[in-house]
Short mmCIF file of C-alpha atoms in Angstrom, two decimals:
data_model
loop_
_atom_site.label_atom_id
_atom_site.label_comp_id
_atom_site.label_asym_id
_atom_site.label_seq_id
_atom_site.Cartn_x
_atom_site.Cartn_y
_atom_site.Cartn_z
CA MET A 484 9.41 -16.94 32.33
CA ARG A 485 6.61 -16.13 34.36
CA GLU A 486 3.48 -17.52 32.82
CA ILE A 487 5.24 -21.08 32.89
CA ARG A 488 4.62 -21.01 36.96
CA PHE A 489 2.01 -21.48 39.14
CA PRO A 490 0.96 -22.28 42.44
CA ALA A 491 0.56 -24.96 43.81
CA GLY A 492 -3.14 -24.54 44.06
CA ALA A 493 -3.51 -24.19 39.96
CA ASP A 494 -5.93 -25.77 38.14
CA PRO A 495 -5.20 -29.42 36.18
CA ASP A 496 -6.85 -27.88 33.42
CA ASP A 497 -5.21 -24.55 33.07
CA LEU A 498 -1.34 -26.21 33.44
CA ALA A 499 -2.28 -28.87 30.43
CA ALA A 500 -3.02 -25.46 28.62
CA CYS A 501 0.36 -24.15 29.34
CA LEU A 502 1.90 -27.74 28.73
CA ARG A 503 -0.03 -27.76 24.98
CA LYS A 504 1.57 -24.04 24.51
CA HIS A 505 5.02 -24.39 26.54
CA GLY A 506 5.82 -27.32 26.39
CA CYS A 507 6.31 -27.27 30.22
CA ALA A 508 5.05 -26.31 33.70
CA ILE A 509 6.23 -26.08 37.08
CA VAL A 510 3.86 -25.69 39.90
CA GLU A 511 6.09 -24.40 43.05
CA ARG A 512 5.93 -26.40 46.25
CA LEU A 513 3.14 -28.54 45.55
CA VAL A 514 4.00 -31.16 48.24
CA PRO A 515 5.82 -30.28 51.67
CA SER A 516 9.55 -30.40 51.44
CA CYS A 517 9.05 -33.04 54.78
CA LEU A 518 8.15 -35.56 52.11
CA MET A 519 11.10 -35.00 49.92
CA ASP A 520 13.41 -35.33 53.46
CA ARG A 521 11.40 -38.86 53.95
CA LEU A 522 12.11 -39.44 50.40
CA ASP A 523 15.52 -39.24 51.22
CA ALA A 524 15.62 -40.80 54.03
CA GLU A 525 13.74 -43.97 52.91
CA LEU A 526 15.94 -43.84 49.63
CA ARG A 527 19.70 -42.88 51.21
CA PRO A 528 20.93 -46.58 51.08
CA TYR A 529 19.80 -46.67 47.36
CA LEU A 530 21.33 -43.52 46.70
CA ASP A 531 24.82 -43.86 48.00
CA ALA A 532 25.39 -47.51 46.37
CA THR A 533 24.27 -45.97 42.79
CA PRO A 534 26.62 -46.24 40.83
CA PHE A 535 27.36 -43.27 38.81
CA GLY A 536 26.70 -42.90 34.98
CA THR A 537 29.39 -44.22 31.59
CA ASP A 538 29.14 -42.05 29.50
CA SER A 539 27.67 -38.32 28.81
CA ILE A 540 24.04 -39.40 27.79
CA LEU A 541 24.22 -41.36 31.77
CA GLY A 542 26.25 -38.60 33.11
CA LYS A 543 29.92 -39.21 34.25
CA HIS A 544 29.03 -37.15 37.50
CA THR A 545 25.57 -38.35 37.93
CA LYS A 546 23.99 -41.58 39.81
CA ARG A 547 20.00 -42.64 38.68
CA THR A 548 18.63 -44.59 40.25
CA GLY A 549 15.08 -46.46 40.33
CA GLY A 550 12.68 -48.91 41.21
CA LEU A 551 10.93 -46.33 43.98
CA ILE A 552 7.63 -47.56 43.82
CA ALA A 553 9.06 -51.37 45.81
CA ARG A 554 11.51 -48.75 47.60
CA SER A 555 9.87 -45.73 48.74
CA SER A 556 5.72 -45.61 50.35
CA ALA A 557 6.65 -41.57 49.96
CA ALA A 558 7.75 -41.90 46.19
CA ARG A 559 4.12 -44.16 45.43
CA GLU A 560 3.07 -40.22 46.98
CA LEU A 561 4.15 -38.72 44.20
CA VAL A 562 2.78 -40.89 41.61
CA MET A 563 -0.83 -40.38 43.01
CA ASN A 564 -0.10 -37.00 43.48
CA SER A 565 -3.69 -36.12 42.45
CA THR A 566 -2.70 -32.49 40.76
CA VAL A 567 -0.29 -34.28 38.37
CA LEU A 568 -2.03 -37.20 38.05
CA GLY A 569 -4.81 -34.45 36.86
CA VAL A 570 -2.61 -33.37 34.38
CA VAL A 571 -1.26 -36.36 32.75
CA GLY A 572 -5.27 -37.51 31.94
CA ARG A 573 -6.19 -34.84 30.00
CA PHE A 574 -2.72 -34.27 28.41
CA LEU A 575 -3.00 -37.80 27.33
CA SER A 576 -6.71 -38.37 27.12
CA HIS A 577 -6.37 -38.79 23.47
CA ALA A 578 -5.24 -42.23 24.58
CA THR A 579 -7.52 -44.87 25.76
CA THR A 580 -5.20 -45.39 28.98
CA TYR A 581 -2.21 -43.48 30.15
CA ARG A 582 0.29 -45.72 32.88
CA LEU A 583 3.67 -44.99 35.09
CA HIS A 584 6.69 -44.98 31.73
CA CYS A 585 9.60 -44.14 34.89
CA THR A 586 10.68 -43.68 38.60
CA GLN A 587 14.29 -42.48 39.28
CA ILE A 588 16.08 -39.76 41.18
CA VAL A 589 18.75 -38.15 39.14
CA ALA A 590 21.52 -37.08 41.05
CA LEU A 591 24.13 -35.02 39.30
CA HIS A 592 27.09 -34.15 41.61
CA PRO A 593 29.21 -31.19 41.40
CA GLY A 594 31.33 -31.02 38.36
CA GLY A 595 28.56 -32.59 36.22
CA GLY A 596 28.76 -30.54 33.13
CA ALA A 597 25.45 -29.85 30.38
CA GLN A 598 23.34 -32.78 28.60
CA ARG A 599 22.86 -32.60 25.11
CA LEU A 600 19.49 -31.25 25.54
CA HIS A 601 16.79 -34.28 23.61
CA GLN A 602 13.11 -35.25 23.55
CA ASP A 603 12.48 -37.86 25.75
CA GLU A 604 10.29 -39.59 23.53
CA VAL A 605 12.93 -40.54 21.69
CA ALA A 606 13.59 -43.82 24.08
CA TRP A 607 10.78 -45.60 22.31
CA ASP A 608 13.55 -46.73 19.23
CA MET A 609 13.62 -43.14 17.19
CA TYR A 610 10.38 -44.50 16.48
CA PRO A 611 8.48 -40.65 14.88
CA PHE A 612 5.55 -39.64 16.55
CA PRO A 613 3.40 -37.66 15.05
CA ASP A 614 4.30 -33.48 15.61
CA ASP A 615 0.64 -33.16 17.33
CA TYR A 616 0.19 -36.62 18.92
CA HIS A 617 1.90 -36.49 22.94
CA VAL A 618 2.88 -39.76 23.99
CA GLN A 619 4.55 -38.43 27.70
CA CYS A 620 3.73 -36.25 30.15
CA ASN A 621 6.74 -36.05 32.06
CA THR A 622 7.69 -34.33 35.78
CA LEU A 623 10.99 -33.29 37.87
CA TRP A 624 10.18 -33.36 40.76
CA ALA A 625 12.38 -30.88 43.17
CA MET A 626 14.11 -33.10 45.50
CA THR A 627 16.46 -30.72 47.33
CA ASP A 628 16.82 -26.74 46.09
CA TYR A 629 17.28 -26.40 42.18
CA THR A 630 19.00 -23.48 41.47
CA GLU A 631 21.09 -22.64 38.11
CA GLU A 632 24.01 -23.29 39.69
CA MET A 633 23.48 -26.39 40.79
CA GLY A 634 22.40 -27.59 37.18
CA ALA A 635 18.85 -26.84 37.69
CA THR A 636 17.40 -28.92 33.79
CA ARG A 637 17.40 -26.52 30.87
CA ILE A 638 14.15 -26.13 28.94
CA VAL A 639 13.09 -24.80 25.52
CA PRO A 640 9.81 -23.59 25.97
CA GLY A 641 7.94 -24.03 22.60
CA SER A 642 10.08 -26.31 21.73
CA GLN A 643 7.98 -29.17 20.83
CA HIS A 644 6.66 -27.89 18.13
CA SER A 645 10.05 -28.48 16.44
CA GLY A 646 10.20 -31.39 15.01
CA ARG A 647 12.40 -34.06 15.15
CA GLN A 648 15.91 -33.40 13.90
CA ALA A 649 15.72 -29.77 15.92
CA GLU A 650 19.30 -28.00 17.07
CA PHE A 651 19.02 -26.25 20.45
CA ALA A 652 22.09 -24.58 22.13
CA ILE A 653 22.31 -23.94 25.79
CA GLU A 654 21.63 -20.65 25.72
CA ASP A 655 18.20 -21.45 23.58
CA SER A 656 16.85 -22.81 26.79
CA ILE A 657 15.87 -21.43 30.06
CA ALA A 658 16.64 -23.14 34.08
CA ALA A 659 14.06 -24.83 35.45
CA THR A 660 15.24 -23.75 38.69
CA MET A 661 12.47 -24.16 42.03
CA GLU A 662 12.45 -24.04 45.48
CA LYS A 663 12.52 -27.95 47.42
CA GLY A 664 8.81 -29.53 46.74
CA SER A 665 8.10 -27.93 43.41
CA VAL A 666 7.91 -30.15 40.36
CA LEU A 667 8.59 -29.49 36.53
CA LEU A 668 6.40 -31.02 34.49
CA TYR A 669 7.24 -31.33 31.08
CA ASP A 670 6.12 -32.75 27.02
CA GLY A 671 7.87 -35.75 25.81
CA LYS A 672 8.63 -33.15 22.63
CA VAL A 673 9.65 -30.49 24.40
CA TYR A 674 14.30 -30.21 24.14
CA HIS A 675 15.75 -29.88 27.76
CA GLY A 676 19.05 -31.13 29.60
CA SER A 677 20.89 -30.97 32.69
CA GLY A 678 22.45 -28.05 33.00
CA GLN A 679 25.63 -27.98 34.69
CA ASN A 680 26.55 -28.06 38.28
CA GLN A 681 28.94 -25.44 39.46
CA SER A 682 28.24 -25.20 42.80
CA ASP A 683 29.71 -28.05 45.86
CA ARG A 684 26.11 -29.43 46.51
CA VAL A 685 23.97 -32.15 45.55
CA ARG A 686 21.47 -31.87 42.60
CA ARG A 687 18.86 -34.00 43.14
CA ALA A 688 15.34 -34.99 41.32
CA VAL A 689 12.09 -37.55 41.38
CA ASN A 690 12.07 -38.51 37.63
CA ILE A 691 8.77 -39.81 37.06
CA THR A 692 6.85 -39.86 34.23
CA TYR A 693 3.75 -41.17 32.89
CA ALA A 694 3.52 -42.58 28.89
CA VAL A 695 0.06 -43.32 27.05
CA GLY A 696 -0.52 -46.84 28.01
CA TRP A 697 -0.05 -48.99 24.42
CA VAL A 698 3.51 -47.74 24.50
CA ARG A 699 6.26 -50.26 26.44
CA GLN A 700 7.30 -48.74 29.44
CA GLU A 701 10.81 -47.54 30.13
CA GLU A 702 11.22 -49.22 33.84
CA ASN A 703 9.68 -52.62 33.58
CA GLN A 704 7.26 -51.95 36.60
CA TYR A 705 6.46 -55.90 36.91
CA LEU A 706 9.69 -56.68 37.73
CA SER A 707 10.78 -53.87 39.62
CA CYS A 708 8.42 -54.20 42.14
CA PRO A 709 8.46 -57.77 43.16
CA PRO A 710 4.92 -59.76 43.11
CA ASP A 711 4.79 -59.81 46.63
CA ILE A 712 5.07 -55.66 47.22
CA ALA A 713 3.22 -55.26 44.22
CA ALA A 714 -0.07 -57.26 46.41
CA THR A 715 -0.16 -55.07 48.76
CA LEU A 716 -0.60 -51.62 46.72
CA PRO A 717 -3.56 -49.73 46.67
CA GLU A 718 -6.18 -50.49 43.54
CA ASP A 719 -5.39 -47.09 41.47
CA LEU A 720 -1.14 -47.28 41.85
CA LEU A 721 -1.28 -51.39 40.43
CA ARG A 722 -3.74 -49.15 37.53
CA VAL A 723 -1.27 -46.39 36.86
CA MET A 724 1.52 -48.88 37.77
CA GLY A 725 0.24 -50.90 34.16
CA TYR A 726 -2.05 -53.44 35.84
CA GLN A 727 -4.70 -52.97 33.36
CA CYS A 728 -5.09 -53.30 29.86
CA GLY A 729 -3.61 -50.07 27.18
CA ALA A 730 -6.61 -50.45 24.83
CA PHE A 731 -9.00 -53.23 24.97
CA ALA A 732 -6.76 -55.98 23.35
CA LEU A 733 -2.85 -55.13 25.38
CA GLY A 734 -1.89 -56.21 28.35
CA TYR A 735 -5.29 -58.40 29.81
CA VAL A 736 -3.88 -61.92 31.10
CA ASN A 737 -5.46 -65.34 30.60
CA GLY A 738 -8.74 -65.20 28.45
CA PHE A 739 -8.96 -61.69 28.80
CA GLU A 740 -8.92 -60.82 31.84
CA ASP A 741 -8.48 -58.81 34.15
CA PRO A 742 -4.43 -57.60 34.90
CA LEU A 743 -5.30 -57.30 38.87
CA THR A 744 -5.87 -61.45 38.92
CA VAL A 745 -2.60 -62.31 38.58
CA LEU A 746 -1.77 -60.87 42.13
CA GLY A 747 -5.44 -62.36 43.60
CA ARG A 748 -7.02 -58.38 43.53
CA ALA A 749 -9.61 -59.61 40.94
CA PRO A 750 -11.25 -62.55 40.75
CA PRO A 751 -10.71 -65.00 37.75
CA GLY A 752 -12.69 -64.43 34.67
CA ARG A 753 -13.31 -60.60 35.32
CA LEU A 754 -13.87 -59.09 31.84
CA MET A 755 -11.81 -56.14 32.04
CA GLY A 756 -10.85 -55.45 27.98
CA ALA A 757 -14.27 -55.90 26.70
CA THR A 758 -15.23 -52.26 28.45
CA LEU A 759 -12.16 -50.63 27.06
CA MET A 760 -12.99 -51.79 23.58
CA ARG A 761 -16.04 -51.01 23.65
CA ASP A 762 -15.52 -47.14 24.17
CA ALA A 763 -12.37 -47.50 21.81
CA LEU A 764 -14.26 -48.50 19.65
CA PRO A 765 -15.45 -45.62 16.75
CA ASN A 766 -19.16 -45.76 16.75
CA ALA A 767 -19.97 -46.64 13.84
CA ASP A 768 -18.40 -49.56 15.52
CA ARG A 769 -19.20 -49.27 18.60
CA ALA A 770 -22.83 -49.90 18.04
CA ALA A 771 -22.42 -53.45 16.41
CA PHE A 772 -19.84 -54.04 18.84
CA LEU A 773 -23.41 -53.73 21.70
CA ALA A 774 -25.12 -55.88 18.86
CA GLY A 775 -22.73 -58.75 19.48
CA ALA A 776 -20.37 -58.87 16.66
CA GLU A 777 -17.40 -60.82 16.15
CA PHE A 778 -14.49 -58.47 15.75
#
């Protein structure tokens, strides 16, 4: 589908609109291939040490390497890519905040079979989110060339409107083929899955996903990235990782203090939650809040 493919300079508004219409969008060569080479070099020891999956969901010919924030500066650049964050901010603008949900390298080795087409939002204990409530905005970056023979991700454009009980066959999907450095953005409701790797090459993708700020993260960023490393990271990255309130009363520390306090990056007593509470309340309640009412 040509209508889901965009050049590197695409406007985030257009990409977010494509996500709402088709459930997916591909941005060609958004980052240079040398960034993917650097990522590979930084993560090589971890990639080699990662075991294969033990079942058909994780993939018996698939390795999944996480903890990318702590392990790779190149991965941090992908997480904070301005085009992607522009899309995420627009697509998840119905929530007070968004944050990082998961980081992992998905390496599909030769012989790996096609994955059952599924929705990623089932991660939250199969909770039936409303059809019009989008909880995720996900990315798969082509760390290698992403060809159909190598098992490029299969996706069913438009299937985000199909509901939780829908069933799709591989024949219903298209291959999200991409060149190295390109990215597939997709909604957590859209049906997708890994293709079959019929080549003699390993197909690697960087899976970085974002979710609204009030849900639990798939990858625990506070344990995956030790505090001594987190304390050295830029504030904007820390906030995307989750060092912020997810809504007015979710995620504060101590007495309603900014979570960055625990890293020594915010002064004790800085009450970030109050601002979020004011902005999140309906207009009538906001007026009462500003007048000093108790909640």
